[in-house]
CSV table of C-alpha atoms in Angstrom, one decimal:
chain,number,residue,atom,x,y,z
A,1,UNK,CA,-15.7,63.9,35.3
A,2,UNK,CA,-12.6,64.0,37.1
A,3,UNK,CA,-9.1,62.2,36.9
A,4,UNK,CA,-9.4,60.1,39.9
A,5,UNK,CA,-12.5,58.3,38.5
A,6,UNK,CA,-10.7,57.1,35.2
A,7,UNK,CA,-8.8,54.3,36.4
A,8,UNK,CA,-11.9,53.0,37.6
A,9,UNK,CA,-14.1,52.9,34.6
A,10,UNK,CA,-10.8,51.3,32.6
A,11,UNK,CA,-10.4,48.5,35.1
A,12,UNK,CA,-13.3,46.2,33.4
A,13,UNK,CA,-11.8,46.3,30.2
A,14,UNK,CA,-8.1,45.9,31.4
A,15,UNK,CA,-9.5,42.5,33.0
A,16,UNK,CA,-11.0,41.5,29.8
A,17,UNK,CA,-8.1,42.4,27.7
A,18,UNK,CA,-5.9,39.8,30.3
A,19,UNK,CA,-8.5,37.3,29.8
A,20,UNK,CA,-8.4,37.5,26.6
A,21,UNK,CA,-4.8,37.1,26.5
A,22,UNK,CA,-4.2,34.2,29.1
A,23,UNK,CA,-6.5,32.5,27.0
A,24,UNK,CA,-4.8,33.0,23.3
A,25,UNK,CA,-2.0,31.6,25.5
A,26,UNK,CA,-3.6,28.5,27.0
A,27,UNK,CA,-4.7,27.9,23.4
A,28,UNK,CA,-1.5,28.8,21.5
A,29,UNK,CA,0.0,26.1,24.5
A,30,UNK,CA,-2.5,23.6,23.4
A,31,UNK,CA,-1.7,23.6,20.0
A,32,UNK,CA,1.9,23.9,20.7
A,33,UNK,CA,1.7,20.8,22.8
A,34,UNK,CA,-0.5,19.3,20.1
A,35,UNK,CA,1.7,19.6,17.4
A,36,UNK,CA,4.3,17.9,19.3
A,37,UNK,CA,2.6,14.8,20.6
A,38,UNK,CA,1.8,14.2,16.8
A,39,UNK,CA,5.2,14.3,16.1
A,40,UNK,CA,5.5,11.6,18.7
A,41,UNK,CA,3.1,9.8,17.7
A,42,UNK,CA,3.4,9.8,14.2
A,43,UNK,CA,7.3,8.9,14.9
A,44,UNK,CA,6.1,6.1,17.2
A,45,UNK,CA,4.0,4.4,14.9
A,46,UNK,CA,6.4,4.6,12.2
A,47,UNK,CA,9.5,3.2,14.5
A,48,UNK,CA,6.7,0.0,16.2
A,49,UNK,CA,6.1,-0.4,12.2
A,50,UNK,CA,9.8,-0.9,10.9
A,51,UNK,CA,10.7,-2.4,13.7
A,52,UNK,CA,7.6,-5.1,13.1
A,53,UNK,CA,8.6,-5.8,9.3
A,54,UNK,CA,8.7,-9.6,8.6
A,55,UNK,CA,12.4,-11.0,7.8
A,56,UNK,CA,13.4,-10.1,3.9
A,57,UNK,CA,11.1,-6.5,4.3
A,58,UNK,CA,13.5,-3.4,4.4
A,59,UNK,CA,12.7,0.5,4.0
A,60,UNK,CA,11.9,3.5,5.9
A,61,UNK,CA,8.3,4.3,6.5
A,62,UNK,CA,6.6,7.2,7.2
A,63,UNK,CA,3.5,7.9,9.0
A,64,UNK,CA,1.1,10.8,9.4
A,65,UNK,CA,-1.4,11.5,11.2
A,66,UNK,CA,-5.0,12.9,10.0
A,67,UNK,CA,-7.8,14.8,11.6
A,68,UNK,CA,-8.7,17.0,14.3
A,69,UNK,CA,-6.1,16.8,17.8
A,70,UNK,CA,-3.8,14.0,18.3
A,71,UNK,CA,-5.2,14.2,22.0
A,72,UNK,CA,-8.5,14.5,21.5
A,73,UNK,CA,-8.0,11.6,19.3
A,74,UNK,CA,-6.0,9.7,22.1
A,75,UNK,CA,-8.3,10.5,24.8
A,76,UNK,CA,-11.3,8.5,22.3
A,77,UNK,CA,-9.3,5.2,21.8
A,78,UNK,CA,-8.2,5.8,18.6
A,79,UNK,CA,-6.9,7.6,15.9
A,80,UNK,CA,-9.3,9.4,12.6
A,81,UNK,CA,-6.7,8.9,10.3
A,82,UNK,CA,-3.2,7.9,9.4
A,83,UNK,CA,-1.4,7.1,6.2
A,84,UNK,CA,1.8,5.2,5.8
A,85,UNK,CA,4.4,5.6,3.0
A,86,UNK,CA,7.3,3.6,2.0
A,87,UNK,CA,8.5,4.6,-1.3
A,88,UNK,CA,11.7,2.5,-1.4
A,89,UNK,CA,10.5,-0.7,0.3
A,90,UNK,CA,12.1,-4.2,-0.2
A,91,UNK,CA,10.7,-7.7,0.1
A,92,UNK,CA,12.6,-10.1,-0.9
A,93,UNK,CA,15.3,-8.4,-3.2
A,94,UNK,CA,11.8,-7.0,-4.9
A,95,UNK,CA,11.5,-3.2,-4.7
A,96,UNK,CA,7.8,-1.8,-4.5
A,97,UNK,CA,6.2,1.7,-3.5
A,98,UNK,CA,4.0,1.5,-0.9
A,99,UNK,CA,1.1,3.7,0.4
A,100,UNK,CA,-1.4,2.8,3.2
A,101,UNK,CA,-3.9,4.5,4.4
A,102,UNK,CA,-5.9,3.1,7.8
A,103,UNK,CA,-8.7,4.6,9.5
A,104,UNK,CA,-9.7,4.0,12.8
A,105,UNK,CA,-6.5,3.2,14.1
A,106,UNK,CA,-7.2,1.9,17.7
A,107,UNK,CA,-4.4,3.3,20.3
A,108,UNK,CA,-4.7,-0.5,21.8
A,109,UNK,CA,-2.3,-2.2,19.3
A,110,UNK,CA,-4.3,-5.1,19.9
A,111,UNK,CA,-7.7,-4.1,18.5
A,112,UNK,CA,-8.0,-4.6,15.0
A,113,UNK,CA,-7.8,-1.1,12.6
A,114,UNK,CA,-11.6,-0.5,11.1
A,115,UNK,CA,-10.6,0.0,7.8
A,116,UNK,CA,-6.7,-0.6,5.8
A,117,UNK,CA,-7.0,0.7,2.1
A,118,UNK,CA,-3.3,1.1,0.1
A,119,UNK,CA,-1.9,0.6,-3.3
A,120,UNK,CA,2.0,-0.9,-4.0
A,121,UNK,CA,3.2,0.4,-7.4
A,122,UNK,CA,5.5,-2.4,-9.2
A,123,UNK,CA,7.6,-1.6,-12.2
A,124,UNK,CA,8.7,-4.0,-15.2
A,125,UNK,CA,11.9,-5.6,-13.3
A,126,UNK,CA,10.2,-6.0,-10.0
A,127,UNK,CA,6.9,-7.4,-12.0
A,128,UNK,CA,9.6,-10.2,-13.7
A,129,UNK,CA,11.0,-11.0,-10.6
A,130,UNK,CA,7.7,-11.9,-9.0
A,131,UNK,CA,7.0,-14.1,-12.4
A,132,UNK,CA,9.7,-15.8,-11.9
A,133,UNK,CA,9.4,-16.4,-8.7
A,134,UNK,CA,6.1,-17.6,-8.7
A,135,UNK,CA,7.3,-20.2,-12.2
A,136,UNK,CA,9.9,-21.5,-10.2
A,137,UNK,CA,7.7,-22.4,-7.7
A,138,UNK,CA,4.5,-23.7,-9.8
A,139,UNK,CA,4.1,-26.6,-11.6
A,140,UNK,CA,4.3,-24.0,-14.4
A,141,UNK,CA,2.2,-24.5,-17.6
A,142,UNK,CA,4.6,-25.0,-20.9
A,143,UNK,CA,3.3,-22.0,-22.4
A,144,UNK,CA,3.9,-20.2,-19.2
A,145,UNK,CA,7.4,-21.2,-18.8
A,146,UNK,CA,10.5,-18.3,-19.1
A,147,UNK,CA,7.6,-15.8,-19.8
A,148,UNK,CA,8.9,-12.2,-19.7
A,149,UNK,CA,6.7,-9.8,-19.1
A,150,UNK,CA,6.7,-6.2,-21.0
A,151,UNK,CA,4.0,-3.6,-19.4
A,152,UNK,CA,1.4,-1.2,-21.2
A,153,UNK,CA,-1.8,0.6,-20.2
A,154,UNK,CA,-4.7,-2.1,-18.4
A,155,UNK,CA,-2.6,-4.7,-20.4
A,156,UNK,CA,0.6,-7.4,-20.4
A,157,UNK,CA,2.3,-8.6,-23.1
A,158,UNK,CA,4.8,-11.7,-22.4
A,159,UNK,CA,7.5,-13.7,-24.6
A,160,UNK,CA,8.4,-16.8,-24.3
A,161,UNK,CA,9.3,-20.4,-26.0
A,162,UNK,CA,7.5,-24.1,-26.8
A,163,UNK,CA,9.3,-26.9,-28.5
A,164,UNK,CA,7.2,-27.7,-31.7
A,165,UNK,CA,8.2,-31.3,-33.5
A,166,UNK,CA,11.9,-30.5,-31.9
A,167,UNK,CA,12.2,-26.8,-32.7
A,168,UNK,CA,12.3,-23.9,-30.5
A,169,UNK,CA,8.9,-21.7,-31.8
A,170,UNK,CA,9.0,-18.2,-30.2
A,171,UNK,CA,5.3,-16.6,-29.4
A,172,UNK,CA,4.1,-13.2,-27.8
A,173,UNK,CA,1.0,-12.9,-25.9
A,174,UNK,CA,-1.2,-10.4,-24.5
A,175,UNK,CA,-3.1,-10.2,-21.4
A,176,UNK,CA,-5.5,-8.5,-19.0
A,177,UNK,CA,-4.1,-8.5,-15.5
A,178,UNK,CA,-7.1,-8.8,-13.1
A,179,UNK,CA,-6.4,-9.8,-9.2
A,180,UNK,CA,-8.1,-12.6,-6.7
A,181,UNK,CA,-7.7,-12.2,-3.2
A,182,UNK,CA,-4.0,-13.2,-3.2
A,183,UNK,CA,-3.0,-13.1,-6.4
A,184,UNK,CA,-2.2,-11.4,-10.0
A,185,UNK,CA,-4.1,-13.3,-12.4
A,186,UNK,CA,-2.5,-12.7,-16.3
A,187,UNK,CA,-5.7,-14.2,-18.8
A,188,UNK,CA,-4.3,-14.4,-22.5
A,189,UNK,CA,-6.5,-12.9,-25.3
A,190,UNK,CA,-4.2,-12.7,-28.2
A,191,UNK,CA,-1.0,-14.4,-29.0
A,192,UNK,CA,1.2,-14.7,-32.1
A,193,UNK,CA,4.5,-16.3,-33.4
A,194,UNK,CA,7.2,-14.3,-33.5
A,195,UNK,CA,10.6,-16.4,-34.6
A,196,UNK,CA,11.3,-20.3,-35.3
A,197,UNK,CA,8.0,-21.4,-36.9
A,198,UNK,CA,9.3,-21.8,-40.6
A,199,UNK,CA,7.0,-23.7,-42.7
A,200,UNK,CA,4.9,-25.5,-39.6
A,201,UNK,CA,1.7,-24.8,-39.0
A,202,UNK,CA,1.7,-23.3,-35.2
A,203,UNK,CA,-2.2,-22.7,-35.1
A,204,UNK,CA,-2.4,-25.6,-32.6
A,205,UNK,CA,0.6,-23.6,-30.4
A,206,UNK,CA,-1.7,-20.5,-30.3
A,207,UNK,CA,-4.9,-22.4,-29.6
A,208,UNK,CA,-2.3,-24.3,-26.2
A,209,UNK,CA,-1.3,-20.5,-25.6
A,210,UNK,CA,-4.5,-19.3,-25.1
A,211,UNK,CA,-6.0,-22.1,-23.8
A,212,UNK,CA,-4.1,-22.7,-20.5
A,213,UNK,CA,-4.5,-21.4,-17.5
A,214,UNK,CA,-4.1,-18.2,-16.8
A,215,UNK,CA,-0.5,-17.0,-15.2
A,216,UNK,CA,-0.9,-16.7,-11.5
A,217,UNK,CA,1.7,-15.0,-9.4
A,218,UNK,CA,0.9,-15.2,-5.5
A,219,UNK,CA,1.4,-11.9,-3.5
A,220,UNK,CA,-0.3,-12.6,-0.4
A,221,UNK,CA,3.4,-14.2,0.6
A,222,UNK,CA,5.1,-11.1,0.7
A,223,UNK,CA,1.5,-10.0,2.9
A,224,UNK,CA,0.3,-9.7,6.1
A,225,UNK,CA,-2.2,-12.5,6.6
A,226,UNK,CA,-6.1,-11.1,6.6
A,227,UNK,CA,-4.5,-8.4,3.8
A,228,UNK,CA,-6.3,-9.0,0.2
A,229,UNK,CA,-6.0,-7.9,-3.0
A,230,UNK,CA,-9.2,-6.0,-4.5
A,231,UNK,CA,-7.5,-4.3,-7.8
A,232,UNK,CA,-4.5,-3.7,-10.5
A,233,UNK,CA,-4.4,-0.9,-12.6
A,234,UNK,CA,-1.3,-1.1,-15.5
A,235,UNK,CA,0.5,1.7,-17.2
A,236,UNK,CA,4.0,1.2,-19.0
A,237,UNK,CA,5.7,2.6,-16.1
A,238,UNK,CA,4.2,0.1,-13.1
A,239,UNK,CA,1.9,-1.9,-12.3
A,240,UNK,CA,-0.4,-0.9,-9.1
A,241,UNK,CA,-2.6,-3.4,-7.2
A,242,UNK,CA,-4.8,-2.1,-4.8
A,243,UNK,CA,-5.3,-3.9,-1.2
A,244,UNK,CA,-7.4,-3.5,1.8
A,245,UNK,CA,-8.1,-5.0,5.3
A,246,UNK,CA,-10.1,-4.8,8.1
A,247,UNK,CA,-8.8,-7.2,10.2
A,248,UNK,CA,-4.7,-5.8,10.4
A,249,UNK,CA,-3.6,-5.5,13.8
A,250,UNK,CA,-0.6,-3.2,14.8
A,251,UNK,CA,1.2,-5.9,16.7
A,252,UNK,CA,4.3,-7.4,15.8
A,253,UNK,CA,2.4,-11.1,15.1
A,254,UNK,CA,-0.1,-9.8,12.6
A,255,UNK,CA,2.6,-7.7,11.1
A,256,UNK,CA,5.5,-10.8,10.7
A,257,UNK,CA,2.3,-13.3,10.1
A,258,UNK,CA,2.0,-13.8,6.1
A,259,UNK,CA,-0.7,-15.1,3.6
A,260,UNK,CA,-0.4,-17.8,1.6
A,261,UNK,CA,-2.4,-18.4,-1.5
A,262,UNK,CA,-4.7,-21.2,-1.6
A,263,UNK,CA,-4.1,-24.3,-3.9
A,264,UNK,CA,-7.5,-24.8,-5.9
């Protein structure tokens, strides 16, 4: 074998070893390019969302963007995967945590998203706040009225006053929070008197406490309309309702367009 045939024999490998290379380039470029248009995209979504919050709604919120490429994705119509957070949201003076997560996420803003499923954590104050909101607004049942709520695990306890022959008659009750489709339903299973009873008997204050109807505080005002409320999970910390939807748009109407809870 001499020296002049070497080259030769090396020239197959040399071309695949180029190959090779353009192509960990190409790829390393796709990715590169990948990983930039989610940062677009995610920054876009987040920026059409903020600037789509209904009047009284402030915060930053974040989105991120799931699954495989962002232009893969983009090139089917729509997107696997993307969550939304808003840890220090305001509606309405009332601060919430907010997390979202909606899959199927058309790229035509106008097509509704297959599936929204989120959770908004509440604590103690913001919880009141809602109460009284919601007191102010209802023809509020005695037992109901200046209730104050107090937090605990899958539970509620609130205080408040009814006039007995004149006098002022203090109570505590508990109750399980459940949730309809637009609101936080508080059912009383236990109440007691806690200050002004004296000699009276107050069994007949207990029996009105825990036999009205239940506390009601409408959230599907402070919703997008077609957004319902499925769950609510209590700790002493916050209160978390879970919600879901699979009629949200993106667009700036179905975002600014709230519920209202019904009457019956």
């Amino acid at each position: 074998m001499t020296s002049s045939t070497l080259p030769k024999r090396r020239r197959p490998a040399r071309r695949l070893l180029v190959t090779l290379v353009v192509l960990l380039a190409l790829v390393g470029i796709f990715f590169a390019a990948d990983a930039g248009l989610r940062g677009y995209a995610q920054d876009r979504i987040a920026s059409e969302i903020d600037a789509g919050l209904p009047a009284g709604v402030t915060g930053d919120v974040e989105a991120a963007i799931g699954g495989t490429s962002v232009i893969a994705q983009y090139l089917t119509g729509s997107f696997e995967r993307v969550e939304l957070t808003a840890p220090t949201l305001t509606v309405n003076d009332v601060p919430a945590s907010v997390s979202i997560v909606a899959t199927g996420v058309p790229t035509d803003t106008t097509q509704p998203i297959d599936h929204v499923n989120g959770t908004i954590d509440l604590d103690q104050a913001a919880l009141n706040t809602l109460l009284q909101s919601a007191l102010a607004e209802a023809d509020a049942a005695p037992a109901a009225r200046n209730a104050e709520l107090e937090l605990g695990t899958d539970q509620v306890t609130y205080t408040g006053e009814l006039s007995v022959f004149g006098l002022a008659v203090g109570y505590q009750a508990t109750a399980t929070p459940s949730v309809t489709d637009d609101s936080l339903v508080l059912t009383p299973t236990d109440a007691r008197v806690t200050s002004g009873a004296g000699g009276l008997d107050v069994s007949g204050l207990l029996d009105l406490v825990l036999g009205n109807e239940p506390i009601s505080v409408c959230l599907a005002g402070y919703l997008p309309q077609g957004v319902t409320l499925s769950d609510v999970q209590t700790t002493a910390e916050r209160a978390r309702i879970t919600l879901e939807s699979s009629t949200l748009t993106l667009t700036e109407q179905s975002l600014t367009t709230l519920g209202s809870c019904s009457t019956a």
